Coordinates of N, CA and C and ligand atoms in Angstrom, one line a residue:
X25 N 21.8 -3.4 8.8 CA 20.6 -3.2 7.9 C 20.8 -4.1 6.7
X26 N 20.0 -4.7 6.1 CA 19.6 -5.2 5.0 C 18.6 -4.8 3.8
X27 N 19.3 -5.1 2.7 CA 17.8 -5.2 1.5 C 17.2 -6.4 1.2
X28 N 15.6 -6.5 1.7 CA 15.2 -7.4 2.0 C 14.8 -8.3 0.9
X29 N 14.4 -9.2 0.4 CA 14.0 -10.2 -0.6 C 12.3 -10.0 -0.2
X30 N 11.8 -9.7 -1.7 CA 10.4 -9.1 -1.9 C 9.9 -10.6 -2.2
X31 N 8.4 -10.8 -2.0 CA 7.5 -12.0 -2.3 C 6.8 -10.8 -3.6
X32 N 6.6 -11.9 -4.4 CA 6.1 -11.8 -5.6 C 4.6 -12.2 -5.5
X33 N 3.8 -12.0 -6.3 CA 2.4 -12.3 -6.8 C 2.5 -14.0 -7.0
X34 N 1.8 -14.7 -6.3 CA 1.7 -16.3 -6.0 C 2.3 -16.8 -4.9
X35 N 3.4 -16.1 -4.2 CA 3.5 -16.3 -3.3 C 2.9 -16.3 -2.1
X36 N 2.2 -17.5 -1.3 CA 1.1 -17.6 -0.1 C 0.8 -16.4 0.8
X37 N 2.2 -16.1 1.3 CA 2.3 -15.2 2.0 C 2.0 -13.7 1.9
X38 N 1.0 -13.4 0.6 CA 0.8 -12.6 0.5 C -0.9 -12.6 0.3
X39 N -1.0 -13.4 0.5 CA -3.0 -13.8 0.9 C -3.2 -13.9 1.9
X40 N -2.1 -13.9 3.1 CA -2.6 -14.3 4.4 C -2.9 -13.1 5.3
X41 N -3.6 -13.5 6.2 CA -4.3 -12.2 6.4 C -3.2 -12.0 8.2
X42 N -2.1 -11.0 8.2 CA -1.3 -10.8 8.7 C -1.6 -11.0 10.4
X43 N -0.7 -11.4 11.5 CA -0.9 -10.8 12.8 C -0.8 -10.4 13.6
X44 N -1.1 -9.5 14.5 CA -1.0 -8.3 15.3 C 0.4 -8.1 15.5
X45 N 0.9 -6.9 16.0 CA 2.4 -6.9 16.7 C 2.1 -6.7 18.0
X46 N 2.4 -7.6 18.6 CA 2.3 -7.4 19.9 C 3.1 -6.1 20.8
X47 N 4.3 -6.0 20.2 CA 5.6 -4.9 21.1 C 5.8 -4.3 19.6
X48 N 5.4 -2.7 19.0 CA 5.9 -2.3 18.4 C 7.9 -1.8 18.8
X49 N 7.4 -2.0 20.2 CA 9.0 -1.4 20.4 C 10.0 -2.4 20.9
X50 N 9.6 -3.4 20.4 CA 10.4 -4.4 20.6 C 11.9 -4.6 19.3
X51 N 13.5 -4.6 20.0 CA 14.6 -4.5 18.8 C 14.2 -5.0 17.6
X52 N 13.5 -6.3 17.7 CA 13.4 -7.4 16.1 C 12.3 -6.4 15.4
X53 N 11.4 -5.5 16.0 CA 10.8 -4.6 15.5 C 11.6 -2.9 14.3
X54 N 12.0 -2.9 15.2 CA 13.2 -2.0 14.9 C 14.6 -2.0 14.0
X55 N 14.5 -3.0 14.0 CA 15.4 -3.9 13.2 C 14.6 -4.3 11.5
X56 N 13.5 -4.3 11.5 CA 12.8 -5.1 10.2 C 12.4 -3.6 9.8
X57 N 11.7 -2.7 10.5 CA 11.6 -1.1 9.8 C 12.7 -0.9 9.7
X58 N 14.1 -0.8 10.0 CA 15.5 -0.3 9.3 C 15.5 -1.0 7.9
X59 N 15.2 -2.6 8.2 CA 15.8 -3.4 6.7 C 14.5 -2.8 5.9
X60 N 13.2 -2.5 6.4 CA 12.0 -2.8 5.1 C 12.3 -1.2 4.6
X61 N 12.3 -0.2 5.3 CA 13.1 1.6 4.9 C 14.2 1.4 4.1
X62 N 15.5 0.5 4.0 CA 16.5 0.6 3.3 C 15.5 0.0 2.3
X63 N 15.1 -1.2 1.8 CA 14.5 -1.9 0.5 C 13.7 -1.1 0.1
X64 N 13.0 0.1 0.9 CA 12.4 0.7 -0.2 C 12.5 1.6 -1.1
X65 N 13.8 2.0 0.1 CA 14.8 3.3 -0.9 C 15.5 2.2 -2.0
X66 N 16.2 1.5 -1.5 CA 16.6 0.8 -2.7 C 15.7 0.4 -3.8
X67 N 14.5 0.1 -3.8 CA 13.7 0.0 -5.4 C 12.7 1.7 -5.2
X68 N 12.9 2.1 -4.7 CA 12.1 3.4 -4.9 C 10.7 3.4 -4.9
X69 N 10.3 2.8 -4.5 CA 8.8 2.4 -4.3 C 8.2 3.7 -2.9
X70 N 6.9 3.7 -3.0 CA 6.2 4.5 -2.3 C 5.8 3.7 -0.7
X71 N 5.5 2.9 -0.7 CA 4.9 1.9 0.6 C 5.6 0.2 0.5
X72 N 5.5 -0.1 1.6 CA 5.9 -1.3 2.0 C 5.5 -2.2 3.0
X73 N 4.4 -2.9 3.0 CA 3.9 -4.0 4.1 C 4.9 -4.7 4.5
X74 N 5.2 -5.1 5.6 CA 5.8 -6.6 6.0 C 5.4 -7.9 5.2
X75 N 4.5 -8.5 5.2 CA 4.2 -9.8 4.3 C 4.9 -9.6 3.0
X76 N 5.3 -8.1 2.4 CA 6.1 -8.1 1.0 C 7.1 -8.5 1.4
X77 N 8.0 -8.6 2.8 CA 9.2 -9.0 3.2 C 8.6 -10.3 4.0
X78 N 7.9 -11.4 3.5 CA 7.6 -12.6 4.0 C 7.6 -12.9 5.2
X79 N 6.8 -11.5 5.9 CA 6.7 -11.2 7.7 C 5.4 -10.8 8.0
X80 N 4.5 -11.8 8.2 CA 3.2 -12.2 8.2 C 2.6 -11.2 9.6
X81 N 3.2 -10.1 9.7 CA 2.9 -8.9 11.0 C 2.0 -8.0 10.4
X82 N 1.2 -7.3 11.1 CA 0.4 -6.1 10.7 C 1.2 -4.8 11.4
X83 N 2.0 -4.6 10.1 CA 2.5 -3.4 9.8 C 2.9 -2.7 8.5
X84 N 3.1 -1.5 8.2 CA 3.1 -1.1 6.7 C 4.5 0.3 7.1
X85 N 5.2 0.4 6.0 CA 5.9 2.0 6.1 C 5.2 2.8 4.7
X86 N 5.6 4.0 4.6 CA 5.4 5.0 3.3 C 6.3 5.7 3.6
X87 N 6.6 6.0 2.2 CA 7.1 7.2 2.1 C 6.3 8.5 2.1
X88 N 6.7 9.7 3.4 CA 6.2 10.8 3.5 C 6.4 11.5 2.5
X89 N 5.5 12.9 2.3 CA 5.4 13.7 1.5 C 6.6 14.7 2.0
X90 N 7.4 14.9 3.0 CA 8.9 15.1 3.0 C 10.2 14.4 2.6
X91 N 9.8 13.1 2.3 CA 10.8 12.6 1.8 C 11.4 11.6 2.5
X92 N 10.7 11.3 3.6 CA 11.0 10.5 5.3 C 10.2 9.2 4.7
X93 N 10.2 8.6 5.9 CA 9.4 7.5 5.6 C 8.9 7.6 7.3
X94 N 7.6 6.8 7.1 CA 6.5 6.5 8.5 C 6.7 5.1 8.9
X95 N 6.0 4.6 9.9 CA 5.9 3.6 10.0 C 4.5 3.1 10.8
X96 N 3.6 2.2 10.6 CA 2.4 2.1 11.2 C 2.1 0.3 11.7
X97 N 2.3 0.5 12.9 CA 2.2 -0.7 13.5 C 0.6 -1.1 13.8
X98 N -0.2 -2.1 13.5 CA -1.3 -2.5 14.3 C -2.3 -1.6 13.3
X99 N -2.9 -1.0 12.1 CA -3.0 0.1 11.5 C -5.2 -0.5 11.5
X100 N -5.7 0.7 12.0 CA -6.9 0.4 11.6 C -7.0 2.1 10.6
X101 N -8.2 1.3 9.4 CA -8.2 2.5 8.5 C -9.6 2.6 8.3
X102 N -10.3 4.0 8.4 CA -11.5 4.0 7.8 C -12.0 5.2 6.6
X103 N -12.5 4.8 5.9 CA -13.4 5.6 5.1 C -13.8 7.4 5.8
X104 N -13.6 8.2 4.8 CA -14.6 9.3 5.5 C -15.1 10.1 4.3
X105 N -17.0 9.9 4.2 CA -17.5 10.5 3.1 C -18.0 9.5 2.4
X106 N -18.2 9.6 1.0 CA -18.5 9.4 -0.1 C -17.7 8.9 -1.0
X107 N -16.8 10.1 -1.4 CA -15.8 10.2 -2.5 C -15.1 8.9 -2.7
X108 N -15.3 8.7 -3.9 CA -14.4 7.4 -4.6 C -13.3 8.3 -5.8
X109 N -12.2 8.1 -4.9 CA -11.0 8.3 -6.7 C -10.6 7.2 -7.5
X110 N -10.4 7.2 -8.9 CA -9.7 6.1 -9.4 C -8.3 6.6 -9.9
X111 N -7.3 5.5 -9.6 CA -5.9 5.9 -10.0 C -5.3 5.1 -10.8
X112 N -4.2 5.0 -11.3 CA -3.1 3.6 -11.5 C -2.3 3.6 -10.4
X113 N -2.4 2.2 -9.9 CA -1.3 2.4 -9.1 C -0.5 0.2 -9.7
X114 N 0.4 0.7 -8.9 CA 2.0 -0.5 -9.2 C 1.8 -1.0 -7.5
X115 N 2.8 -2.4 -7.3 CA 3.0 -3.1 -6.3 C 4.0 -3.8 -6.2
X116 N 5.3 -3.7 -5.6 CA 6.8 -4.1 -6.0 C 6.4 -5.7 -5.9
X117 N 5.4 -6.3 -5.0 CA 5.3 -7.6 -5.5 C 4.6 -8.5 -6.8
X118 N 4.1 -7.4 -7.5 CA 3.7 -7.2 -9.2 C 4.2 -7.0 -9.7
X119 N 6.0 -6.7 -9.9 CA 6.5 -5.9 -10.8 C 6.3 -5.8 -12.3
X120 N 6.2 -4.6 -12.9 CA 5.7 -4.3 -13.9 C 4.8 -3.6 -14.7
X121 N 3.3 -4.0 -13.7 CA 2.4 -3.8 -13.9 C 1.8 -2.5 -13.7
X122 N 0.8 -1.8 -14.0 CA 0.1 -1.0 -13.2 C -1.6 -1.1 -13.6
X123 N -2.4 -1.0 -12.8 CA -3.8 -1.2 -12.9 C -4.5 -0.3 -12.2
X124 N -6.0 0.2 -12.9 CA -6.9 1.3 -12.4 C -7.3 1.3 -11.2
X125 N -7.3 1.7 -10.5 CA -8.3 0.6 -8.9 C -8.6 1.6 -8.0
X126 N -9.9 2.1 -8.0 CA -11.2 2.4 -7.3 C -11.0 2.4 -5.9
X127 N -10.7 3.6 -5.4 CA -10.3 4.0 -3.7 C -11.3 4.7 -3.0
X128 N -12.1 5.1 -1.1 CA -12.0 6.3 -0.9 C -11.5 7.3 -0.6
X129 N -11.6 8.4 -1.4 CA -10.6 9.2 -1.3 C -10.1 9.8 -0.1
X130 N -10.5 9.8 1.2 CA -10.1 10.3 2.1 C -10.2 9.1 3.1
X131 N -9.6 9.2 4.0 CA -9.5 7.9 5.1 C -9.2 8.8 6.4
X132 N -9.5 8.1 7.6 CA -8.9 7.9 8.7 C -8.1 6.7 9.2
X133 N -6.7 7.1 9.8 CA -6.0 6.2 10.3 C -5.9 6.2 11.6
X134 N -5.5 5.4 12.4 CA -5.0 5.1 13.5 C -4.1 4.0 14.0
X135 N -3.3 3.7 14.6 CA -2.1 2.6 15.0 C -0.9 3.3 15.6
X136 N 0.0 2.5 15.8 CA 1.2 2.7 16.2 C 2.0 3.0 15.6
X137 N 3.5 3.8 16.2 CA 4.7 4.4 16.1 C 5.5 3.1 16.5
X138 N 7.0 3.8 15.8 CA 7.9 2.8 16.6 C 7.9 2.5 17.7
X139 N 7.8 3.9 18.6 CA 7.6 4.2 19.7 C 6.5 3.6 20.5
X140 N 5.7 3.0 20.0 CA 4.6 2.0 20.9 C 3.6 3.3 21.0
X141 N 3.3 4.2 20.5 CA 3.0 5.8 21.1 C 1.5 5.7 19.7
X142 N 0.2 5.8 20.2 CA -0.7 6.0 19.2 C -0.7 6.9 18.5
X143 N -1.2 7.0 16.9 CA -1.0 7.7 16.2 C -2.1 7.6 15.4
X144 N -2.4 8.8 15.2 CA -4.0 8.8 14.4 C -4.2 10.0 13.6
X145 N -4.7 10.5 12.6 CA -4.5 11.3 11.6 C -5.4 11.6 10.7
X146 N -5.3 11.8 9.5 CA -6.8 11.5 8.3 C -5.4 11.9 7.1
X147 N -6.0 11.3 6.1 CA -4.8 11.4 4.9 C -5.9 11.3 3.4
X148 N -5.4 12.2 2.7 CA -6.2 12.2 1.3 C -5.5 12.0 0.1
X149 N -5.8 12.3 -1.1 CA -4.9 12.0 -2.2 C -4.2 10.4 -2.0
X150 N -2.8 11.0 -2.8 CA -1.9 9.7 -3.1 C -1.5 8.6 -1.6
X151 N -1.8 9.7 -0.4 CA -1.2 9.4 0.9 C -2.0 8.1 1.2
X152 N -3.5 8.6 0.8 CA -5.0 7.8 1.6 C -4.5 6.8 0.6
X153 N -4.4 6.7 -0.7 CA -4.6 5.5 -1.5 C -3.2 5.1 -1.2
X154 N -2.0 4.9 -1.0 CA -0.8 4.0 -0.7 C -1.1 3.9 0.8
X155 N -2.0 4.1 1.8 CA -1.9 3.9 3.0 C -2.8 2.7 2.8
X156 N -3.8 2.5 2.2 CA -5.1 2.1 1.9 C -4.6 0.7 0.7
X157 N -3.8 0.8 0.1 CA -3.0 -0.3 -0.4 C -2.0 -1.1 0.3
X158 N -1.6 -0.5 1.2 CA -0.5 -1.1 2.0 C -1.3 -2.0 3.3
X159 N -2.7 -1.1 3.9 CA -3.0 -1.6 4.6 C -3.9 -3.2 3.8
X160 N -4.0 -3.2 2.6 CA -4.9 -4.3 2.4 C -3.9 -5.6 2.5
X161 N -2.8 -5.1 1.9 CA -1.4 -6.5 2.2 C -1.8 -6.9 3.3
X162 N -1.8 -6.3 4.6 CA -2.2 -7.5 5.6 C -3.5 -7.9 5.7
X163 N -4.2 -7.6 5.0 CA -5.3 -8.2 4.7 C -5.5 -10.1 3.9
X164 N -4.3 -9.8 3.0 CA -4.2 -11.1 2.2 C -4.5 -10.4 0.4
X165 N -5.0 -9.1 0.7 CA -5.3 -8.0 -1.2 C -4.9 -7.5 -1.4
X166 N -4.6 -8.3 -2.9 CA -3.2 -7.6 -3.7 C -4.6 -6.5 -4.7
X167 N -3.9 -5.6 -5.1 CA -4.8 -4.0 -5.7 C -5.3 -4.8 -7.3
X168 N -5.2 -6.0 -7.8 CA -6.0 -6.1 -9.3 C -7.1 -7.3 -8.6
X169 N -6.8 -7.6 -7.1 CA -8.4 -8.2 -6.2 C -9.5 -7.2 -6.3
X170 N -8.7 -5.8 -6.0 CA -9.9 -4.7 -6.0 C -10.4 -4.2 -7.4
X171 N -9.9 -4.4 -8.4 CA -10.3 -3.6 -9.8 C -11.9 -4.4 -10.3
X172 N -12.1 -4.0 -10.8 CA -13.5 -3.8 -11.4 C -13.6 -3.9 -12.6
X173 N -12.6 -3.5 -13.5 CA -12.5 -3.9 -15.3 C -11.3 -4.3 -15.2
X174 N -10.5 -5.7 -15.5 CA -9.4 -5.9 -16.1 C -8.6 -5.8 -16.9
X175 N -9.7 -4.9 -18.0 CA -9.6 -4.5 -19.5 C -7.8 -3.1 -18.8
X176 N -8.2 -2.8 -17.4 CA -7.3 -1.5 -17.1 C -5.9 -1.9 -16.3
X177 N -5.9 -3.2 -16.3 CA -4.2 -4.2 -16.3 C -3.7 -4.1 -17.3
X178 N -2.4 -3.6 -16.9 CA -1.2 -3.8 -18.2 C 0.3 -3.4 -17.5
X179 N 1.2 -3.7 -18.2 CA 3.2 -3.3 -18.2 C 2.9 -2.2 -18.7
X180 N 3.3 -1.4 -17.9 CA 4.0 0.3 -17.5 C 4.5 0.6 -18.8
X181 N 5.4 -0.3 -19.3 CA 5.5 0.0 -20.6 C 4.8 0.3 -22.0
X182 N 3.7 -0.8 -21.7 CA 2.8 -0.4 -23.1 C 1.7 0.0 -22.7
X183 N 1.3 0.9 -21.6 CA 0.7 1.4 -21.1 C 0.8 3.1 -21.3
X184 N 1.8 2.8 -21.2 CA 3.0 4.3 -22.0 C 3.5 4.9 -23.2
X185 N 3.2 3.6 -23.8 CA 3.4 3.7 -25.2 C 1.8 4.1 -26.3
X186 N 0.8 3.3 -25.6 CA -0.6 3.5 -26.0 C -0.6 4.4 -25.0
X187 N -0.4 5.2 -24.5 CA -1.0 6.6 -23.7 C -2.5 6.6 -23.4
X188 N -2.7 5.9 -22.9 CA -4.4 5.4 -21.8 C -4.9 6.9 -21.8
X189 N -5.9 7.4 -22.1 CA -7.0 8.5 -21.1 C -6.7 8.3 -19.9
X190 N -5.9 9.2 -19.3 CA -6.3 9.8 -17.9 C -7.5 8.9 -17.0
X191 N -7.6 8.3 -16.3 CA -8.6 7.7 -15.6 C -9.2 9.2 -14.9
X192 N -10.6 9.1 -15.0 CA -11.2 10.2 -14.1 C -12.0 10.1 -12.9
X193 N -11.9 10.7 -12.3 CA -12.8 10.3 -10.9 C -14.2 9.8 -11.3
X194 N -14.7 8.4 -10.8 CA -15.6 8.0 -10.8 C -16.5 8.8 -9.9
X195 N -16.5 9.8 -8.8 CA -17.2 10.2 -8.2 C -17.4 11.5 -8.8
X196 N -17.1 12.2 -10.0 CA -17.3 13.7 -10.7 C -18.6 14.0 -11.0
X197 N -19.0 14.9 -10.2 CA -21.1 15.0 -10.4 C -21.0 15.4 -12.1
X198 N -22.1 15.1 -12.7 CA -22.7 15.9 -13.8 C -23.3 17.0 -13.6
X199 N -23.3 17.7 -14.1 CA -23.2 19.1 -14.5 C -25.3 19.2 -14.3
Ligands
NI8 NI1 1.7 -3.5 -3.0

C-alpha cells in the first residue's frame, strides 16, 4: 500500500472527463482502492476520485457513515425529486478552501463493487452530496464550476473567523 500524491486545482487531469473500468476486479484495480483508502485516511477527507490520484478511471471511494469506506466503479448517478440543498463543502485537490455549492438533495446510484457485483442504492444528506462531488471529478468538475455566487469562496480559516450565516436551503417553501 501506498499514500498516493494528490493533483491539485490546474492540474489537466482533473478536467478530463475520466474512462470506463473495464475489470473492476482486476489486481491493479485492487491495488489503487488499497492505496486511494490509505490516502484518504491519511488526510482525513470524506471521498476520493481516481483522477485526484492522476488515474483518469471512472471510479470514486467515501467514507461510510460506519466509518468504512465504499468503493464505486463505473458509477451512474441520478437526481430524485425537486429538492436542492446548499452546503460548504472542501476538495483535497483545493486545499484550503471551502465554497457554497447548490446540490440535489437526494440521488440515485448505481455501479460497481470491487467485486465486479452491481450495486445500486439512493443516498441523501452529506452521503448524496460527497457521492455527487466525487462523481463530478470524473466528469472533468471541480465544486467552485458548480457555484453560482463566488462572493461564497474562501480559506476555512477566515471563513471561521468571520463566522458566515449558515447557508440555508435554497429549496425552504415560504410560509
Ligand atoms: Ni474533490
Amino acid at each position: 500500500m501506498a499514500i498516493l500524491k494528490i493533483a491539485r486545482l490546474g492540474h489537466p487531469v482533473l478536467l478530463q472527463r475520466a474512462a470506463p473500468v473495464a475489470d473492476p476486479t482486476a489486481p491493479e484495480m485492487r491495488r489503487l482502492v488499497a492505496d486511494m483508502v490509505e490516502t484518504l485516511e491519511d488526510i482525513g477527507g470524506l471521498g476520493l476520485a481516481a483522477p485526484q490520484v492522476h488515474v483518469s478511471l471512472r471510479l470514486f471511494i467515501w467514507r461510510t457513515a460506519a466509518g468504512g469506506h465504499s468503493a464505486l466503479f463505473n458509477p451512474e448517478i441520478q437526481p430524485i425529486g425537486e429538492a436542492i440543498e446548499e452546503a460548504w463543502e472542501g476538495c483535497l485537490s483545493i486545499p484550503g478552501l471551502r465554497g457554497a455549492v447548490e446540490r440535489p438533495a437526494r440521488i440515485a446510484f448505481r455501479g460497481q463493487d470491487i467485486a465486479g457485483t452491481v450495486i445500486e442504492g439512493e443516498a441523501a444528506g452529506m452521503a448524496a452530496r460527497v457521492m455527487q462531488h466525487e462523481y463530478d471529478h470524473l466528469e472533468g468538475i471541480l465544486y467552485p464550476m458548480r457555484m453560482t455566487d463566488l462572493s461564497r469562496l474562501g480559506f476555512v480559516e477566515e471563513l471561521a473567523r468571520f463566522n458566515p450565516p449558515k447557508p440555508v436551503e435554497s429549496e425552504r417553501q415560504k410560509p
